[in-house]
Amino acid sequence: MKGGVVQAPDPRPRNKAPRLTAIGGRSGSPPQGWALGFGALALMVMAGGLTYGLRSSGPFKELSAPGRLELAGETRKLAGPVTAAGNSPRLIQLLVKEGEFVERGQLLAQFDTGPALQAERRLLQSRYASLSRQAGSLEAEVDRYRPLVQAGALARADLLEREQQLVELQAGVSETRQAITRTDADLGNSELRAPVAGKVMRLYARVGERPGVMGILELSTSDRLEAVAEVADSDLTRIHLGQAARINSLSGAFPGTLSARVSRVSPADEARGDGVVEVRLDLAPADERRVRKLAGLRTITHFAS
């Protein structure tokens, strides 16, 4: 009571500040269990950066997908011939280097079967030339004998003998020609020529060796790199041609990021067994030049919204 006036008590309950009790800590301090929970959540969010469909702030983090850098053109591994014994002949000459551009049909390598086959072909050519001359000469003689036999100036037996000799010579010419054709085919297998124009990316065999399962060399029709992103088929609706993206190296093989744009989206029915579809991206020219030697590098692609 003050000044003769009695003050009535306030009927509203007073709100007290909540009391926090830490697990294993002092009363009123932030709970350690909460801290551990937030830490685990933060790790989950960080790990989520390597999964499909990551959502976070910023235009380049709505969708992220792992992938790789690879050559944009067709790549072929060229192997050596297989002999009758079931193995490859030895390499005696390798006429190109890694990074060299070659034309279609250009000679790339030669094998140890070549010299013997070339010598055999020379002998066959010499025989073919000789038999052809003999057959030509005898054919001309037979043509002269025929009217003489008809006129009774020569015996028919002489004509028949020469005609039989001509048939045998012509058969020899034909057989030799076929032998040359077979030898030429074998000679083709004694060397390696470029099936297409392109760039030699890798060499797998050395002179003196028999090529192994990797073959002799790898040839690409293009030395330009592109990015491939492995996107879940459920996220394809969020990808479109021309869409911007940024690419990072998972191993830190190059600093910063690469700029790229979507150039091709594989149809959903081409998805792999794990439900992943490949999305191809063209790299910005300046960025493509600085990573040109990094084909096969694992990456993470962040698509813009």
Steps between C-alpha positions, in 0.01 A plus 500: 500500500629842406327828576196307637442320165517123491645363174334179375733223396544449119298185411717432185760231557859607461691322222830367615792453267542132413778327681737309278669198645802378313572136464809453709540877547399786727146626527431788258783419257425397137428127485782288361250263341367786291851597396572142391172492308576822315852373424365178353247696298775723365702196394193356328448825311866506397483140386183581312711708263608173333150358458233553239244773558691715750297809590662800662533871448655639183418446133768234442407266787146395428611182329842340519619180339827309483661437165822517300689672220537305175586547136213631293577291191502128435790317666639175362756261642699351213632147542751294307419203274466146632723232348405137430657416838243722671731783608606836362825546307773713649505872440810602301409863421280756673472803273293740715520671837240593760330826409571462127222558246471237226308472173273215400707218350828628647748228599525480880694182579661194340540141623770235462292297253541771237854439364441130419167578335654777293772263377238239411300757309804602296556136400134459406506817292807379315337163431178667389687721255690203356192277460304786346773557237517129416121474474484805276769370271344153476154643438636697205664183366175303531320772307756462215475120500123477465471621139803289403339187645176582319697537177671165563846656528548379860386193690204550735694320776749789509216749552336289771831470689550876499138565604550265798818686598310829477224372733761397759679834480176694535410289806840584649441869437162482676638308800789744540263795483289346781814436708597866464151602618532280811847634571375857467231423759764358734717805439208718602504320834873558538444872547260732674340793321269768636135409431397864546668836528563597860741551786716234666399525864696212658757239404464158663777298330870550433732384223609140556187405695197295409195725556292402804130522578511882485612488138754736348360850528190709562380728223236771541317682224513814716731640766225721644382419852141508619342439839264214578268526800327192645151624588222298663220440250254651749684834465493520119209743508737751659754476215466672162720575199712811539472492880802653673711300741822519697736208541747420777767234522440243774875461546599865459679425172422850376437820697164673511212394280428437133213671322282280281160469332283194441541374142321164513264321738468125451140372489366352822469159335880498464542510877747256651390224731546733798260758353774741390489691170800668338483872431773645277629854532718719277779672692575868448791519250746656746415244769515210252853599399631499856371150578563343157740240642267390780274254314350251745509738798213457748296818553190642667263711288276768650207594275352849504130539577 
